[in-house]
Each structure stands twice: as structure tokens, then as C-alpha cells.
PDB file of C-alpha atoms in Angstrom:
ATOM      1  CA  ASP A   1      48.171  53.912  57.466  1.00  0.00           C
ATOM      2  CA  THR A   2      44.543  54.223  56.304  1.00  0.00           C
ATOM      3  CA  GLY A   3      43.220  51.509  58.644  1.00  0.00           C
ATOM      4  CA  VAL A   4      40.961  48.594  57.804  1.00  0.00           C
ATOM      5  CA  SER A   5      38.278  49.519  55.291  1.00  0.00           C
ATOM      6  CA  GLN A   6      34.977  47.715  54.827  1.00  0.00           C
ATOM      7  CA  ASP A   7      32.392  48.135  52.109  1.00  0.00           C
ATOM      8  CA  PRO A   8      29.476  48.623  52.150  1.00  0.00           C
ATOM      9  CA  ARG A   9      28.737  50.109  55.592  1.00  0.00           C
ATOM     10  CA  HIS A  10      25.144  49.000  55.422  1.00  0.00           C
ATOM     11  CA  LYS A  11      23.330  46.358  53.377  1.00  0.00           C
ATOM     12  CA  ILE A  12      19.595  45.765  53.390  1.00  0.00           C
ATOM     13  CA  THR A  13      18.343  42.831  51.374  1.00  0.00           C
ATOM     14  CA  LYS A  14      15.449  40.413  51.142  1.00  0.00           C
ATOM     15  CA  ARG A  15      15.632  36.973  52.529  1.00  0.00           C
ATOM     16  CA  GLY A  16      17.000  34.507  49.987  1.00  0.00           C
ATOM     17  CA  GLN A  17      19.258  36.985  48.225  1.00  0.00           C
ATOM     18  CA  ASN A  18      23.017  36.644  48.037  1.00  0.00           C
ATOM     19  CA  VAL A  19      25.276  39.372  49.501  1.00  0.00           C
ATOM     20  CA  THR A  20      29.001  40.038  49.267  1.00  0.00           C
ATOM     21  CA  PHE A  21      31.103  42.223  51.529  1.00  0.00           C
ATOM     22  CA  ARG A  22      34.615  43.496  50.958  1.00  0.00           C
ATOM     23  CA  CYS A  23      37.418  44.149  53.367  1.00  0.00           C
ATOM     24  CA  ASP A  24      40.666  45.986  52.663  1.00  0.00           C
ATOM     25  CA  PRO A  25      43.178  45.346  55.465  1.00  0.00           C
ATOM     26  CA  ILE A  26      46.086  47.485  56.555  1.00  0.00           C
ATOM     27  CA  SER A  27      48.474  47.104  53.625  1.00  0.00           C
ATOM     28  CA  GLU A  28      51.363  45.398  55.387  1.00  0.00           C
ATOM     29  CA  HIS A  29      49.189  43.016  57.404  1.00  0.00           C
ATOM     30  CA  ASN A  30      49.361  39.374  56.370  1.00  0.00           C
ATOM     31  CA  ARG A  31      46.472  38.088  58.510  1.00  0.00           C
ATOM     32  CA  LEU A  32      42.823  38.937  57.878  1.00  0.00           C
ATOM     33  CA  TYR A  33      39.887  37.883  60.081  1.00  0.00           C
ATOM     34  CA  TRP A  34      36.121  37.923  59.676  1.00  0.00           C
ATOM     35  CA  TYR A  35      33.789  38.165  62.683  1.00  0.00           C
ATOM     36  CA  ARG A  36      30.068  38.496  63.176  1.00  0.00           C
ATOM     37  CA  GLN A  37      28.683  40.606  66.024  1.00  0.00           C
ATOM     38  CA  THR A  38      25.107  40.840  67.239  1.00  0.00           C
ATOM     39  CA  LEU A  39      23.717  43.260  69.761  1.00  0.00           C
ATOM     40  CA  GLY A  40      25.012  42.653  73.280  1.00  0.00           C
ATOM     41  CA  GLN A  41      27.526  40.031  72.194  1.00  0.00           C
ATOM     42  CA  GLY A  42      31.235  39.929  71.502  1.00  0.00           C
ATOM     43  CA  PRO A  43      32.602  39.413  68.033  1.00  0.00           C
ATOM     44  CA  GLU A  44      32.121  35.768  66.936  1.00  0.00           C
ATOM     45  CA  PHE A  45      34.971  34.274  64.974  1.00  0.00           C
ATOM     46  CA  LEU A  46      34.072  33.196  61.421  1.00  0.00           C
ATOM     47  CA  THR A  47      37.328  32.609  59.579  1.00  0.00           C
ATOM     48  CA  TYR A  48      40.842  33.914  59.044  1.00  0.00           C
ATOM     49  CA  PHE A  49      43.533  34.035  56.361  1.00  0.00           C
ATOM     50  CA  GLN A  50      47.264  34.251  56.418  1.00  0.00           C
ATOM     51  CA  ASN A  51      48.173  35.768  53.083  1.00  0.00           C
ATOM     52  CA  GLU A  52      45.869  33.989  50.614  1.00  0.00           C
ATOM     53  CA  ALA A  53      45.493  30.803  52.618  1.00  0.00           C
ATOM     54  CA  GLN A  54      42.333  30.287  54.655  1.00  0.00           C
ATOM     55  CA  LEU A  55      43.744  28.725  57.817  1.00  0.00           C
ATOM     56  CA  GLU A  56      40.684  28.207  59.941  1.00  0.00           C
ATOM     57  CA  LYS A  57      36.948  28.335  59.575  1.00  0.00           C
ATOM     58  CA  SER A  58      34.394  28.236  62.393  1.00  0.00           C
ATOM     59  CA  ARG A  59      32.351  25.084  62.670  1.00  0.00           C
ATOM     60  CA  LEU A  60      29.382  27.317  63.245  1.00  0.00           C
ATOM     61  CA  LEU A  61      29.715  28.665  59.738  1.00  0.00           C
ATOM     62  CA  SER A  62      27.212  27.049  57.404  1.00  0.00           C
ATOM     63  CA  ASP A  63      27.935  26.180  53.808  1.00  0.00           C
ATOM     64  CA  ARG A  64      26.126  29.359  52.787  1.00  0.00           C
ATOM     65  CA  PHE A  65      29.110  31.402  53.914  1.00  0.00           C
ATOM     66  CA  SER A  66      32.307  31.596  51.895  1.00  0.00           C
ATOM     67  CA  ALA A  67      35.314  33.849  52.126  1.00  0.00           C
ATOM     68  CA  GLU A  68      38.181  34.449  49.755  1.00  0.00           C
ATOM     69  CA  ARG A  69      41.436  36.384  49.787  1.00  0.00           C
ATOM     70  CA  PRO A  70      42.717  35.620  46.291  1.00  0.00           C
ATOM     71  CA  LYS A  71      45.829  37.787  46.184  1.00  0.00           C
ATOM     72  CA  GLY A  72      46.532  37.986  49.859  1.00  0.00           C
ATOM     73  CA  SER A  73      45.332  41.572  50.071  1.00  0.00           C
ATOM     74  CA  PHE A  74      41.599  42.358  50.148  1.00  0.00           C
ATOM     75  CA  SER A  75      39.037  39.764  51.136  1.00  0.00           C
ATOM     76  CA  THR A  76      35.398  39.101  50.319  1.00  0.00           C
ATOM     77  CA  LEU A  77      32.764  37.381  52.429  1.00  0.00           C
ATOM     78  CA  GLU A  78      29.743  36.031  50.591  1.00  0.00           C
ATOM     79  CA  ILE A  79      26.499  34.840  52.143  1.00  0.00           C
ATOM     80  CA  GLN A  80      24.232  32.883  49.871  1.00  0.00           C
ATOM     81  CA  ARG A  81      20.473  32.477  50.322  1.00  0.00           C
ATOM     82  CA  THR A  82      20.391  34.896  53.251  1.00  0.00           C
ATOM     83  CA  GLU A  83      18.185  34.153  56.243  1.00  0.00           C
ATOM     84  CA  GLN A  84      16.794  36.455  58.941  1.00  0.00           C
ATOM     85  CA  GLY A  85      19.275  35.047  61.393  1.00  0.00           C
ATOM     86  CA  ASP A  86      22.140  36.379  59.287  1.00  0.00           C
ATOM     87  CA  SER A  87      21.275  39.968  60.317  1.00  0.00           C
ATOM     88  CA  ALA A  88      24.317  41.216  62.210  1.00  0.00           C
ATOM     89  CA  MET A  89      27.359  43.421  61.999  1.00  0.00           C
ATOM     90  CA  TYR A  90      30.127  41.738  59.982  1.00  0.00           C
ATOM     91  CA  LEU A  91      33.545  42.885  61.189  1.00  0.00           C
ATOM     92  CA  CYS A  92      36.859  42.478  59.450  1.00  0.00           C
ATOM     93  CA  ALA A  93      40.176  42.779  61.230  1.00  0.00           C
ATOM     94  CA  SER A  94      43.817  42.488  60.200  1.00  0.00           C
ATOM     95  CA  SER A  95      47.099  41.911  61.948  1.00  0.00           C
ATOM     96  CA  LEU A  96      50.758  41.323  61.212  1.00  0.00           C
ATOM     97  CA  ALA A  97      51.997  37.879  62.197  1.00  0.00           C
ATOM     98  CA  THR A  98      55.770  37.342  62.243  1.00  0.00           C
ATOM     99  CA  PRO A  99      57.640  34.098  63.021  1.00  0.00           C
ATOM    100  CA  GLY A 100      58.738  35.228  66.443  1.00  0.00           C
ATOM    101  CA  VAL A 101      55.520  37.069  67.339  1.00  0.00           C
ATOM    102  CA  PRO A 102      52.478  35.444  65.740  1.00  0.00           C
ATOM    103  CA  ASN A 103      49.787  36.941  67.954  1.00  0.00           C
ATOM    104  CA  GLN A 104      49.753  40.665  67.281  1.00  0.00           C
ATOM    105  CA  PRO A 105      46.908  43.051  68.028  1.00  0.00           C
ATOM    106  CA  GLN A 106      43.987  42.938  65.621  1.00  0.00           C
ATOM    107  CA  HIS A 107      42.884  46.151  63.979  1.00  0.00           C
ATOM    108  CA  PHE A 108      39.180  46.262  63.180  1.00  0.00           C
ATOM    109  CA  GLY A 109      37.214  47.964  60.435  1.00  0.00           C
ATOM    110  CA  ASP A 110      33.944  49.753  61.043  1.00  0.00           C
ATOM    111  CA  GLY A 111      31.996  46.739  59.847  1.00  0.00           C
ATOM    112  CA  THR A 112      29.151  46.089  57.434  1.00  0.00           C
ATOM    113  CA  ARG A 113      25.716  46.058  59.014  1.00  0.00           C
ATOM    114  CA  LEU A 114      23.487  43.517  57.300  1.00  0.00           C
ATOM    115  CA  SER A 115      19.731  43.669  57.668  1.00  0.00           C
ATOM    116  CA  ILE A 116      17.572  40.897  56.198  1.00  0.00           C
ATOM    117  CA  LEU A 117      13.963  41.859  55.476  1.00  0.00           C
TER     118      LEU A 117
ATOM    119  CA  GLY B   1      34.668  24.032  72.256  1.00  0.00           C
ATOM    120  CA  GLN B   2      36.555  26.838  73.914  1.00  0.00           C
ATOM    121  CA  GLN B   3      34.388  29.403  75.730  1.00  0.00           C
ATOM    122  CA  VAL B   4      35.258  32.751  77.235  1.00  0.00           C
ATOM    123  CA  MET B   5      32.887  34.241  79.778  1.00  0.00           C
ATOM    124  CA  GLN B   6      32.833  37.728  81.177  1.00  0.00           C
ATOM    125  CA  ILE B   7      31.083  39.227  84.167  1.00  0.00           C
ATOM    126  CA  PRO B   8      29.325  41.414  84.867  1.00  0.00           C
ATOM    127  CA  GLN B   9      27.425  42.091  81.636  1.00  0.00           C
ATOM    128  CA  TYR B  10      26.657  45.670  82.655  1.00  0.00           C
ATOM    129  CA  GLN B  11      28.058  48.032  85.242  1.00  0.00           C
ATOM    130  CA  HIS B  12      26.854  51.525  86.139  1.00  0.00           C
ATOM    131  CA  VAL B  13      29.176  53.576  88.278  1.00  0.00           C
ATOM    132  CA  GLN B  14      29.430  57.137  89.525  1.00  0.00           C
ATOM    133  CA  GLU B  15      32.342  59.056  88.070  1.00  0.00           C
ATOM    134  CA  GLY B  16      35.345  58.566  90.281  1.00  0.00           C
ATOM    135  CA  GLU B  17      34.359  55.080  91.389  1.00  0.00           C
ATOM    136  CA  ASP B  18      36.435  52.025  90.472  1.00  0.00           C
ATOM    137  CA  PHE B  19      35.367  49.358  88.007  1.00  0.00           C
ATOM    138  CA  THR B  20      36.417  45.743  87.458  1.00  0.00           C
ATOM    139  CA  THR B  21      35.482  43.191  84.802  1.00  0.00           C
ATOM    140  CA  TYR B  22      36.379  39.519  85.015  1.00  0.00           C
ATOM    141  CA  CYS B  23      37.096  37.060  82.240  1.00  0.00           C
ATOM    142  CA  ASN B  24      37.167  33.250  82.563  1.00  0.00           C
ATOM    143  CA  SER B  25      38.087  30.678  79.981  1.00  0.00           C
ATOM    144  CA  SER B  26      37.005  27.067  79.819  1.00  0.00           C
ATOM    145  CA  THR B  27      40.510  26.125  78.615  1.00  0.00           C
ATOM    146  CA  THR B  28      44.038  27.254  79.355  1.00  0.00           C
ATOM    147  CA  LEU B  29      44.987  30.256  77.231  1.00  0.00           C
ATOM    148  CA  SER B  30      48.253  30.935  75.477  1.00  0.00           C
ATOM    149  CA  ASN B  31      47.528  34.666  75.672  1.00  0.00           C
ATOM    150  CA  ILE B  32      44.685  37.056  76.214  1.00  0.00           C
ATOM    151  CA  GLN B  33      43.884  40.403  74.665  1.00  0.00           C
ATOM    152  CA  TRP B  34      41.577  43.184  75.818  1.00  0.00           C
ATOM    153  CA  TYR B  35      39.572  45.445  73.541  1.00  0.00           C
ATOM    154  CA  LYS B  36      37.308  48.456  74.058  1.00  0.00           C
ATOM    155  CA  GLN B  37      34.322  49.224  71.869  1.00  0.00           C
ATOM    156  CA  ARG B  38      32.661  52.585  72.142  1.00  0.00           C
ATOM    157  CA  PRO B  39      28.948  52.843  71.248  1.00  0.00           C
ATOM    158  CA  GLY B  40      28.596  52.725  67.486  1.00  0.00           C
ATOM    159  CA  GLY B  41      32.306  51.966  67.070  1.00  0.00           C
ATOM    160  CA  HIS B  42      34.527  48.982  66.438  1.00  0.00           C
ATOM    161  CA  PRO B  43      36.711  47.107  68.941  1.00  0.00           C
ATOM    162  CA  VAL B  44      40.007  48.793  69.624  1.00  0.00           C
ATOM    163  CA  PHE B  45      43.001  46.914  70.996  1.00  0.00           C
ATOM    164  CA  LEU B  46      44.076  47.814  74.537  1.00  0.00           C
ATOM    165  CA  ILE B  47      46.650  45.247  75.641  1.00  0.00           C
ATOM    166  CA  GLN B  48      47.929  41.662  75.402  1.00  0.00           C
ATOM    167  CA  LEU B  49      48.980  39.453  78.334  1.00  0.00           C
ATOM    168  CA  VAL B  50      51.080  36.369  77.748  1.00  0.00           C
ATOM    169  CA  LYS B  51      52.790  35.210  80.950  1.00  0.00           C
ATOM    170  CA  SER B  52      51.216  33.465  83.896  1.00  0.00           C
ATOM    171  CA  GLY B  53      50.449  35.977  86.657  1.00  0.00           C
ATOM    172  CA  GLU B  54      51.318  38.943  84.445  1.00  0.00           C
ATOM    173  CA  VAL B  55      50.180  42.393  85.507  1.00  0.00           C
ATOM    174  CA  LYS B  56      50.292  45.371  83.169  1.00  0.00           C
ATOM    175  CA  LYS B  57      49.211  48.973  83.777  1.00  0.00           C
ATOM    176  CA  GLN B  58      48.089  51.693  81.408  1.00  0.00           C
ATOM    177  CA  LYS B  59      47.495  54.856  83.401  1.00  0.00           C
ATOM    178  CA  ARG B  60      44.306  54.122  85.386  1.00  0.00           C
ATOM    179  CA  LEU B  61      43.820  50.665  83.818  1.00  0.00           C
ATOM    180  CA  THR B  62      45.329  47.534  85.412  1.00  0.00           C
ATOM    181  CA  PHE B  63      45.221  44.183  83.595  1.00  0.00           C
ATOM    182  CA  GLN B  64      45.988  40.842  85.212  1.00  0.00           C
ATOM    183  CA  PHE B  65      46.437  37.336  83.812  1.00  0.00           C
ATOM    184  CA  GLY B  66      45.765  34.505  86.237  1.00  0.00           C
ATOM    185  CA  GLU B  67      48.433  32.093  87.419  1.00  0.00           C
ATOM    186  CA  ALA B  68      46.644  29.213  85.661  1.00  0.00           C
ATOM    187  CA  LYS B  69      46.213  31.287  82.490  1.00  0.00           C
ATOM    188  CA  LYS B  70      42.477  30.660  82.558  1.00  0.00           C
ATOM    189  CA  ASN B  71      41.258  33.990  83.834  1.00  0.00           C
ATOM    190  CA  SER B  72      41.967  37.666  83.546  1.00  0.00           C
ATOM    191  CA  SER B  73      40.686  40.937  84.892  1.00  0.00           C
ATOM    192  CA  LEU B  74      40.618  44.600  83.975  1.00  0.00           C
ATOM    193  CA  HIS B  75      40.426  47.191  86.745  1.00  0.00           C
ATOM    194  CA  ILE B  76      39.853  50.907  86.138  1.00  0.00           C
ATOM    195  CA  THR B  77      40.649  53.263  88.999  1.00  0.00           C
ATOM    196  CA  ALA B  78      38.641  56.466  89.413  1.00  0.00           C
ATOM    197  CA  THR B  79      36.453  56.113  86.319  1.00  0.00           C
ATOM    198  CA  GLN B  80      35.878  59.023  83.971  1.00  0.00           C
ATOM    199  CA  THR B  81      33.101  59.593  81.431  1.00  0.00           C
ATOM    200  CA  THR B  82      35.591  58.851  78.678  1.00  0.00           C
ATOM    201  CA  ASP B  83      35.837  55.268  79.992  1.00  0.00           C
ATOM    202  CA  VAL B  84      32.261  54.511  78.775  1.00  0.00           C
ATOM    203  CA  GLY B  85      32.067  51.619  76.398  1.00  0.00           C
ATOM    204  CA  THR B  86      32.118  47.838  76.254  1.00  0.00           C
ATOM    205  CA  TYR B  87      35.237  46.010  77.334  1.00  0.00           C
ATOM    206  CA  PHE B  88      35.977  42.632  75.768  1.00  0.00           C
ATOM    207  CA  CYS B  89      38.524  40.028  76.665  1.00  0.00           C
ATOM    208  CA  ALA B  90      39.613  37.705  73.866  1.00  0.00           C
ATOM    209  CA  GLY B  91      41.663  34.554  74.346  1.00  0.00           C
ATOM    210  CA  ARG B  92      43.672  32.078  72.362  1.00  0.00           C
ATOM    211  CA  SER B  93      44.075  28.462  73.492  1.00  0.00           C
ATOM    212  CA  SER B  94      47.091  27.823  71.284  1.00  0.00           C
ATOM    213  CA  ASN B  95      49.239  29.669  68.786  1.00  0.00           C
ATOM    214  CA  THR B  96      46.402  29.600  66.278  1.00  0.00           C
ATOM    215  CA  GLY B  97      45.304  32.997  65.006  1.00  0.00           C
ATOM    216  CA  LYS B  98      41.755  32.368  66.209  1.00  0.00           C
ATOM    217  CA  LEU B  99      40.564  34.649  69.023  1.00  0.00           C
ATOM    218  CA  ILE B 100      37.534  33.828  71.144  1.00  0.00           C
ATOM    219  CA  PHE B 101      35.831  36.898  72.511  1.00  0.00           C
ATOM    220  CA  GLY B 102      33.857  37.146  75.732  1.00  0.00           C
ATOM    221  CA  GLN B 103      30.389  38.695  75.750  1.00  0.00           C
ATOM    222  CA  GLY B 104      31.820  41.972  77.040  1.00  0.00           C
ATOM    223  CA  THR B 105      31.104  44.209  80.000  1.00  0.00           C
ATOM    224  CA  THR B 106      29.346  47.474  79.196  1.00  0.00           C
ATOM    225  CA  LEU B 107      30.396  50.330  81.468  1.00  0.00           C
ATOM    226  CA  GLN B 108      28.228  53.380  82.025  1.00  0.00           C
ATOM    227  CA  VAL B 109      29.688  56.271  84.023  1.00  0.00           C
ATOM    228  CA  LYS B 110      27.389  58.867  85.601  1.00  0.00           C
ATOM    229  CA  PRO B 111      28.977  62.311  85.843  1.00  0.00           C
TER     230      PRO B 111
END
């Protein structure tokens, strides 16, 4: 069990640029979640997948944000036309949902810290 | 939409003192989870509570889920410096996978 892996750890970019982050979940986990966390706040839900299906997306998420999990394993989160307000830590988490026990603990990665200049 | 609120935001205690953080939801929860995040780290799962009125203990940590399933608390007895970090509650209002996190309570322990 290598844990949840996120890449890159840090990303600095200019306003208006597009960025893409990658998350590799724990291999046997079928659910994958994306969160955004700013200083002094709890993780804010963005979206989650069960296998390759995107089951829910936050209404707070603008059209500039898109996430994919094409083969039900790793996931990418893309932010287009970045804005200063997008600066945050982007956390990925995974869990194993089974029919009898859908709400298992979430295991978090170390996150990608995005800084917009 | 669903909101989860935690108080206090910060707590400074002397080592050996007790600590409690409280979590309140605007809606009835199907379950609640607690996580701990050390400075510079990521949230780490502590426990999940599912039943109304449930109480669970992990060594010096006691977790409670309210009878109405709208509130929860975490109590640490005789804090140690290793307890330093931010404690988050996170709730679900249904069997959706979506977790709503509180703002967290940051605990500082003076040796």
C-alpha cells in the first residue's frame, strides 16, 4: 500500500494559464475525491468519482474546473484560465465503497499547492 | 446547502489539560467522520460514528454523536504535545459519497 500520490507537489503559474494535477489513489479503492483547502479552512468538496463515473460535482465549481478518471484508476483535475482566487492546496482522497458499507474512511494525499502570480 | 460548523476555531491548553471540540450540522447526518491534520500534513482519518447517541473511545480520545444526529464532539483527556494539530469533523447528509468538512479546531499544547 503506497498511499495516495499527487503530482506535482507545488505549482506556480501566472494568472490566465491552464494547470493540470494528477492523483493516483490507493490501487484497490474505487472512489476518488477532489477537495480544495485554503489556510484556516477545512477541505472543501469539489467532486468525486466511483470508478470512472463522476457522481457529484460541487455547485461552487466553475466551468473552468474539470476532472476526469478515464480508466477508473488515476484522476486529473484541470483548471483553465487560472485566477488569483484559485490559489489553494488541492487535495485528493480515495476510499473503498462496498455495497454493504459505502462510507469508508477517506485516505488523503499530500496535496498539490497551487500559487497564482 | 448543508453546512458543518465547528467551535472553537483555536484552543491553547497546558499539557495535561483536557480539550473538547464541538461540531454542528445544519442538517441531519447519516454519519460523521473525524480527521486530524498535523501542521504541513494532510487529513488523517480518526473515526466514524453512525448511530444516534453513539460514543466511541480511542485511548484518551472520546467521540460522541448526538441523539438527533446533528452534532458531534471530540474530547481529549490529559492532552500531550503529540495531540497538536487541527481536528476536523466531516458529515454526510445521506448515503452520497460527498463529505462536508467543518472549519476545524486547531489545538496547541504548551509543554
